[in-house]
Amino acid sequence: MRRKNRLRLGEGRAAAILIVPFGILFVVGILLPLGYGLTMSFFTEKRSGLGVGTPETIFVWFANYAKVLSDPVFLQSFGTLLLYCAIYIPIIILVPLALALFVDGAYKWARKTIPLLVFIPHAVPGLVAAIIWAYLYTPAISPVLKALGDAGDILSPFTNSSVLVPSLVNIAAWEWIGYNLIIYFTALQALDQSTLEAARVDGAGQVRIAWSVKIPQVTSTTFVVALFAVIGALQLFTEPTLLRSNDPTISSTLTPAMYAYLVTFTRNDYGAGVAASILIAVLAAVISYSLNAFGRKKGFA
Amino acid sequence: MSAATRTARSRPTRVGPSRVLAHAVLIAAAVYTLFPLVWLFTAVTKTTGDLYTTGMFEWNGFRLFDNLGALFSESNGIYLHWYLNSVLYAGFGALIGAFLSVCAGYAFEKYSFAGKERLFGVVLLGVLIPTSALALPLYLLASATGVVNTFWAVLIPSICNPFGVYLARIFARGYIPDEVLEAARVDGAGELTTFFGISWRLMLPGFATIFLFQFIGIWNNFFLPLVMLSNQDLFPVSLGLYNWNSQVALEPQFYTLVMVGAFVAIVPLIIVFILTQRFWRAGLTAGSLK
């Protein structure tokens, strides 16, 4: 009983005890590196003319940001990303939504097994998914490309560089369609059944119900799906890096994250590398903020 | 979560052309999903030479066990080393991370204190920062403090899981009625006694969900170990396979090693994943709530 009394603390102190351990990790794992990176992005290392001796660290204001933003290679990586998003975002919203609508109206066996099967790739690490697809894109070993013969060479990013971006989209779609399918399917199951019943009694067909009743009601889910898709796309690194290890002719600065990595580790320009990273993070923040604000204005989110 | 609504629904039993089409599309989606995995499972049973010359379902002998032997003996069994590293990073990281997330999420939901929502806003901000944008600053910080290229350089940033705190708060709202806490307070139990004695048990399914999400997240992480580690003995599986894959152009036998390595890495993940479906659904439902 005495022990119990000793542990009897106010809510504030209990909250502090439960939150502080996480808080320390949050500071060490997120705030501190963010602050340190921000500081580093305002400095550059200058070596003496011959490139020997201890480098001198000097404060350069926004010079690193200016350097990165005026680098055509960095801007080009955003161009690639834009193309990637233009293909990826519609696919990763529409395909899971369509599949979820089909599952919602399907037989019981399909409702039980299909979401589970399509969700399985999400357990496969991104790097391993990229490996499997890279080999399926290799004409000499891929059963699909072998069967297609000459047409197979056109579909492989290793023999036809113009399908590189769609090939990356395919890997990401394979990993995420099931994830989004479950999100949509759950949202559809939570819909008010009486509205659907009313539409049915009014003589609306399945397609009409899906289009006019179900889809408008899951718009807020679409915002969440789109938000995660954009943030994920901005980080695109693992899959293209893996494909590059099979085909060195793929650009080492294909995506913004690859650019930041290259500048940091190959050019050893830490200031510029961190500046690029921070620009990516800022863009992610701006996009999620505006998507949220837009959704709120429209009353979806 | 929506079990009640699910049982209450009635289904039309008509079999029309649209229904057949819908099922055809669903089966096509499942085939697309499973094909790469089925191919991987056939490829690991072949020699590297047969990979080039045989069709997907053609065999010149079943070589899975030879390939597994080659995998585990390559470079003095380094693959097993990588595997254990992955288990340690993901296991410890997710265990500690999920525990701390549940503590913090519970406190955010059930206690009132000054500046609570503002503090929670900061945590949410952490959810939205792309982890790959954090990796380079983390690397520079680790270099400055000398922990770069150590076990801790990967483990410590992996433990921190703001999304887990967000999920834990939602779970605390759903799983623990305020009446339970009121009753405990009336009985004279302290807040922490109540948390560890009563609430913790009610939060267990939430803990399991957060643990699974974080475990897979850490196991899947590639960018952070890539920037932090240069010592092969500290690599997780993903980084090790990446290294091997970089050699396939020169030494094609690595094709087989990489595929068998990938196979061994994902089979346990897929089995656990299928067995824990209900926790995943709980997490996805809570995570997409607004």
XYZ file of N, CA and C in Angstrom, chain B residues 20-133:
342
model
N -19.007 -10.947 -63.384
C -17.958 -11.817 -63.911
C -16.725 -10.974 -64.237
N -16.950 -9.823 -64.871
C -15.858 -8.927 -65.229
C -15.104 -8.468 -63.979
N -15.882 -8.085 -62.948
C -15.257 -7.615 -61.708
C -14.339 -8.688 -61.129
N -14.827 -9.944 -61.123
C -14.001 -11.013 -60.565
C -12.786 -11.289 -61.437
N -12.951 -11.146 -62.757
C -11.805 -11.342 -63.653
C -10.728 -10.307 -63.364
N -11.156 -9.049 -63.153
C -10.186 -7.993 -62.856
C -9.464 -8.289 -61.534
N -10.230 -8.732 -60.542
C -9.628 -9.020 -59.235
C -8.608 -10.153 -59.341
N -8.950 -11.180 -60.112
C -8.020 -12.301 -60.262
C -6.771 -11.831 -61.020
N -6.975 -10.970 -62.023
C -5.830 -10.432 -62.762
C -4.904 -9.661 -61.808
N -5.494 -8.880 -60.900
C -4.684 -8.121 -59.937
C -3.882 -9.073 -59.053
N -4.519 -10.163 -58.622
C -3.817 -11.124 -57.771
C -2.680 -11.797 -58.538
N -2.906 -12.086 -59.828
C -1.853 -12.718 -60.638
C -0.670 -11.765 -60.784
N -0.960 -10.493 -61.073
C 0.092 -9.477 -61.184
C 0.904 -9.398 -59.890
N 0.191 -9.454 -58.753
C 0.852 -9.359 -57.458
C 1.752 -10.561 -57.195
N 1.227 -11.751 -57.497
C 1.942 -12.954 -57.085
C 3.004 -13.395 -58.081
N 2.856 -12.978 -59.362
C 3.773 -13.470 -60.380
C 5.255 -13.270 -60.028
N 5.688 -12.056 -59.632
C 7.116 -11.881 -59.322
C 7.583 -12.794 -58.194
N 6.706 -13.037 -57.215
C 7.096 -13.897 -56.092
C 7.198 -15.349 -56.539
N 6.211 -15.788 -57.333
C 6.243 -17.162 -57.841
C 7.500 -17.364 -58.689
N 7.805 -16.369 -59.515
C 9.009 -16.468 -60.343
C 10.255 -16.582 -59.463
N 10.319 -15.734 -58.409
C 11.482 -15.807 -57.509
C 11.599 -17.207 -56.908
N 10.432 -17.775 -56.503
C 10.460 -19.093 -55.863
C 10.915 -20.173 -56.836
N 10.630 -20.002 -58.147
C 11.137 -20.995 -59.101
C 12.621 -20.733 -59.385
N 12.995 -19.464 -59.446
C 14.369 -19.123 -59.825
C 15.381 -19.622 -58.795
N 14.987 -19.639 -57.506
C 15.958 -20.054 -56.489
C 16.207 -21.564 -56.506
N 15.427 -22.297 -57.301
C 15.639 -23.755 -57.357
C 16.501 -24.143 -58.547
N 17.081 -23.155 -59.243
C 17.831 -23.448 -60.468
C 19.289 -23.012 -60.344
N 20.135 -23.574 -61.199
C 21.512 -23.092 -61.273
C 21.500 -21.781 -62.053
N 22.582 -21.003 -61.910
C 22.635 -19.725 -62.627
C 22.518 -19.962 -64.132
N 23.144 -21.032 -64.622
C 23.079 -21.322 -66.054
C 21.653 -21.602 -66.511
N 20.928 -22.414 -65.729
C 19.553 -22.757 -66.093
C 18.631 -21.543 -66.073
N 19.003 -20.553 -65.301
C 18.224 -19.323 -65.237
C 18.105 -18.699 -66.619
N 19.180 -18.806 -67.380
C 19.196 -18.232 -68.730
C 18.504 -19.144 -69.734
N 18.684 -20.463 -69.561
C 18.302 -21.375 -70.638
C 16.948 -22.052 -70.456
N 16.448 -22.149 -69.216
C 15.185 -22.868 -69.032
C 14.020 -21.900 -68.884
N 12.818 -22.395 -69.194
C 11.613 -21.617 -68.973
C 11.295 -21.572 -67.485
N 10.287 -20.764 -67.124
C 9.971 -20.565 -65.711
C 9.637 -21.887 -65.002
N 8.856 -22.750 -65.678
C 8.452 -24.010 -65.030
C 9.152 -25.222 -65.655
N 10.410 -25.037 -66.033
C 11.228 -26.127 -66.574
C 12.392 -26.352 -65.628
N 12.651 -27.601 -65.286
C 13.740 -27.849 -64.347
C 14.753 -28.866 -64.882
N 16.035 -28.603 -64.632
C 17.083 -29.611 -64.839
C 17.568 -30.064 -63.465
N 16.664 -30.491 -62.632
C 17.062 -30.842 -61.274
C 16.723 -29.709 -60.321
N 16.424 -30.100 -59.080
C 15.963 -29.153 -58.068
C 17.160 -28.705 -57.227
N 17.588 -27.454 -57.385
C 18.850 -27.023 -56.783
C 18.687 -26.110 -55.570
N 17.486 -26.050 -54.996
C 17.276 -25.107 -53.896
C 18.296 -25.305 -52.782
N 18.514 -26.584 -52.396
C 19.374 -26.800 -51.227
C 20.839 -26.517 -51.544
N 21.259 -26.822 -52.790
C 22.621 -26.437 -53.197
C 22.771 -24.921 -53.124
N 21.747 -24.211 -53.622
C 21.812 -22.751 -53.632
C 21.839 -22.179 -52.218
N 21.018 -22.791 -51.332
C 21.020 -22.332 -49.932
C 22.399 -22.545 -49.317
N 23.004 -23.713 -49.624
C 24.345 -24.001 -49.118
C 25.342 -22.949 -49.592
N 25.243 -22.611 -50.882
C 26.152 -21.598 -51.444
C 25.934 -20.251 -50.775
N 24.646 -19.931 -50.526
C 24.320 -18.643 -49.895
C 24.986 -18.532 -48.528
N 24.811 -19.591 -47.707
C 25.295 -19.493 -46.321
C 26.798 -19.700 -46.201
N 27.452 -20.201 -47.275
C 28.899 -20.384 -47.154
C 29.673 -19.264 -47.854
N 28.985 -18.432 -48.648
C 29.666 -17.342 -49.345
C 30.346 -16.385 -48.344
N 31.605 -16.037 -48.629
C 32.387 -15.121 -47.778
C 32.286 -15.488 -46.295
N 32.544 -16.746 -45.969
C 32.527 -17.221 -44.577
C 31.199 -16.980 -43.873
N 30.106 -17.169 -44.579
C 28.792 -17.071 -43.941
C 28.375 -15.661 -43.588
N 28.783 -14.696 -44.410
C 28.453 -13.303 -44.071
C 26.951 -13.039 -44.155
N 26.253 -13.815 -45.000
C 24.813 -13.583 -45.143
C 24.099 -13.765 -43.808
N 24.439 -14.843 -43.078
C 23.798 -15.097 -41.784
C 24.064 -13.931 -40.824
N 25.275 -13.413 -40.924
C 25.664 -12.258 -40.120
C 24.734 -11.066 -40.419
N 24.536 -10.782 -41.713
C 23.647 -9.686 -42.117
C 22.240 -9.933 -41.610
N 21.819 -11.190 -41.696
C 20.466 -11.545 -41.288
C 20.263 -11.251 -39.805
N 21.253 -11.697 -38.991
C 21.153 -11.438 -37.555
C 21.159 -9.936 -37.279
N 21.974 -9.193 -38.035
C 21.982 -7.738 -37.859
C 20.588 -7.161 -38.114
N 19.951 -7.592 -39.207
C 18.607 -7.099 -39.524
C 17.639 -7.419 -38.389
N 17.743 -8.666 -37.864
C 16.851 -9.065 -36.773
C 17.090 -8.172 -35.554
N 18.366 -7.869 -35.271
C 18.681 -7.025 -34.117
C 18.193 -5.593 -34.326
N 18.506 -5.007 -35.499
C 18.063 -3.626 -35.757
C 16.543 -3.540 -35.677
N 15.862 -4.422 -36.412
C 14.409 -4.336 -36.500
C 13.762 -4.772 -35.185
N 14.301 -5.846 -34.556
C 13.714 -6.376 -33.327
C 13.838 -5.398 -32.170
N 15.078 -4.996 -31.861
C 15.276 -4.055 -30.750
C 14.635 -2.710 -31.050
N 14.853 -2.229 -32.279
C 14.323 -0.921 -32.647
C 12.816 -0.869 -32.476
N 12.127 -1.902 -32.977
C 10.670 -1.894 -32.924
C 10.170 -2.142 -31.503
N 10.887 -2.998 -30.741
C 10.459 -3.289 -29.373
C 10.512 -2.030 -28.504
N 11.670 -1.375 -28.511
C 11.820 -0.160 -27.702
C 10.941 0.951 -28.269
N 10.974 1.088 -29.602
C 10.218 2.159 -30.239
C 8.723 2.049 -29.978
N 8.174 0.829 -30.116
C 6.741 0.655 -29.920
C 6.374 0.891 -28.452
N 7.251 0.431 -27.535
C 6.985 0.644 -26.114
C 6.920 2.140 -25.789
N 7.930 2.886 -26.248
C 7.958 4.325 -25.961
C 6.806 5.052 -26.650
N 6.426 4.575 -27.854
C 5.317 5.203 -28.568
C 4.010 5.018 -27.800
N 3.798 3.805 -27.272
C 2.565 3.541 -26.527
C 2.525 4.413 -25.273
N 3.656 4.503 -24.555
C 3.709 5.364 -23.359
C 3.328 6.794 -23.721
N 3.987 7.328 -24.759
C 3.778 8.736 -25.099
C 2.370 8.962 -25.659
N 1.921 8.078 -26.550
C 0.596 8.241 -27.146
C -0.497 8.183 -26.100
N -0.337 7.257 -25.137
C -1.301 7.130 -24.034
C -1.353 8.419 -23.219
N -0.161 8.941 -22.901
C -0.099 10.162 -22.086
C -0.751 11.331 -22.827
N -0.520 11.420 -24.139
C -1.124 12.501 -24.919
C -2.644 12.392 -24.912
N -3.175 11.163 -24.903
C -4.617 10.996 -24.977
C -5.288 11.153 -23.614
N -4.665 10.578 -22.573
C -5.396 10.441 -21.314
C -5.076 11.501 -20.255
N -3.978 12.210 -20.394
C -3.649 13.219 -19.388
C -3.834 14.614 -19.960
N -4.164 15.555 -19.066
C -4.195 16.938 -19.541
C -3.050 17.688 -18.886
N -2.308 18.407 -19.683
C -1.221 19.221 -19.153
C -0.996 20.402 -20.092
N -0.271 21.384 -19.602
C -0.097 22.627 -20.377
C 0.668 22.369 -21.671
N 0.208 22.971 -22.749
C 0.918 22.907 -24.026
C 0.816 21.569 -24.727
N -0.182 20.745 -24.316
C -0.270 19.385 -24.835
C -0.444 19.337 -26.357
N -1.450 20.062 -26.862
C -1.738 19.961 -28.298
C -0.608 20.542 -29.137
N 0.045 21.583 -28.611
C 1.155 22.169 -29.364
C 2.298 21.149 -29.480
N 2.555 20.465 -28.357
C 3.615 19.444 -28.342
C 3.273 18.302 -29.310
N 1.991 17.916 -29.306
C 1.565 16.835 -30.192
C 1.702 17.275 -31.655
N 1.472 18.566 -31.906
C 1.654 19.107 -33.252
C 3.082 18.920 -33.725
N 4.045 19.110 -32.809
C 5.454 18.919 -33.157
C 5.708 17.455 -33.529
N 5.088 16.539 -32.766
C 5.244 15.108 -33.068
C 4.698 14.809 -34.470
N 3.519 15.395 -34.789
C 2.921 15.171 -36.107
C 3.819 15.695 -37.218
N 4.488 16.817 -36.938
C 5.435 17.368 -37.908
C 6.520 16.331 -38.213
N 6.932 15.619 -37.159
C 7.947 14.581 -37.337
C 7.485 13.470 -38.262
N 6.154 13.214 -38.275
C 5.623 12.168 -39.154
C 5.817 12.562 -40.617
N 5.685 13.876 -40.876
C 5.668 14.327 -42.267
C 7.054 14.570 -42.855
N 8.098 14.606 -42.007
C 9.443 14.827 -42.549
C 9.909 13.550 -43.244
N 10.254 13.640 -44.530
C 10.685 12.431 -45.238
C 11.944 11.865 -44.578
N 11.926 10.568 -44.290
C 13.069 9.983 -43.579
C 14.342 10.064 -44.410
N 14.201 10.042 -45.745
C 15.422 10.098 -46.547
C 16.030 11.501 -46.518
N 15.191 12.519 -46.264
C 15.743 13.869 -46.144
C 16.475 14.029 -44.809
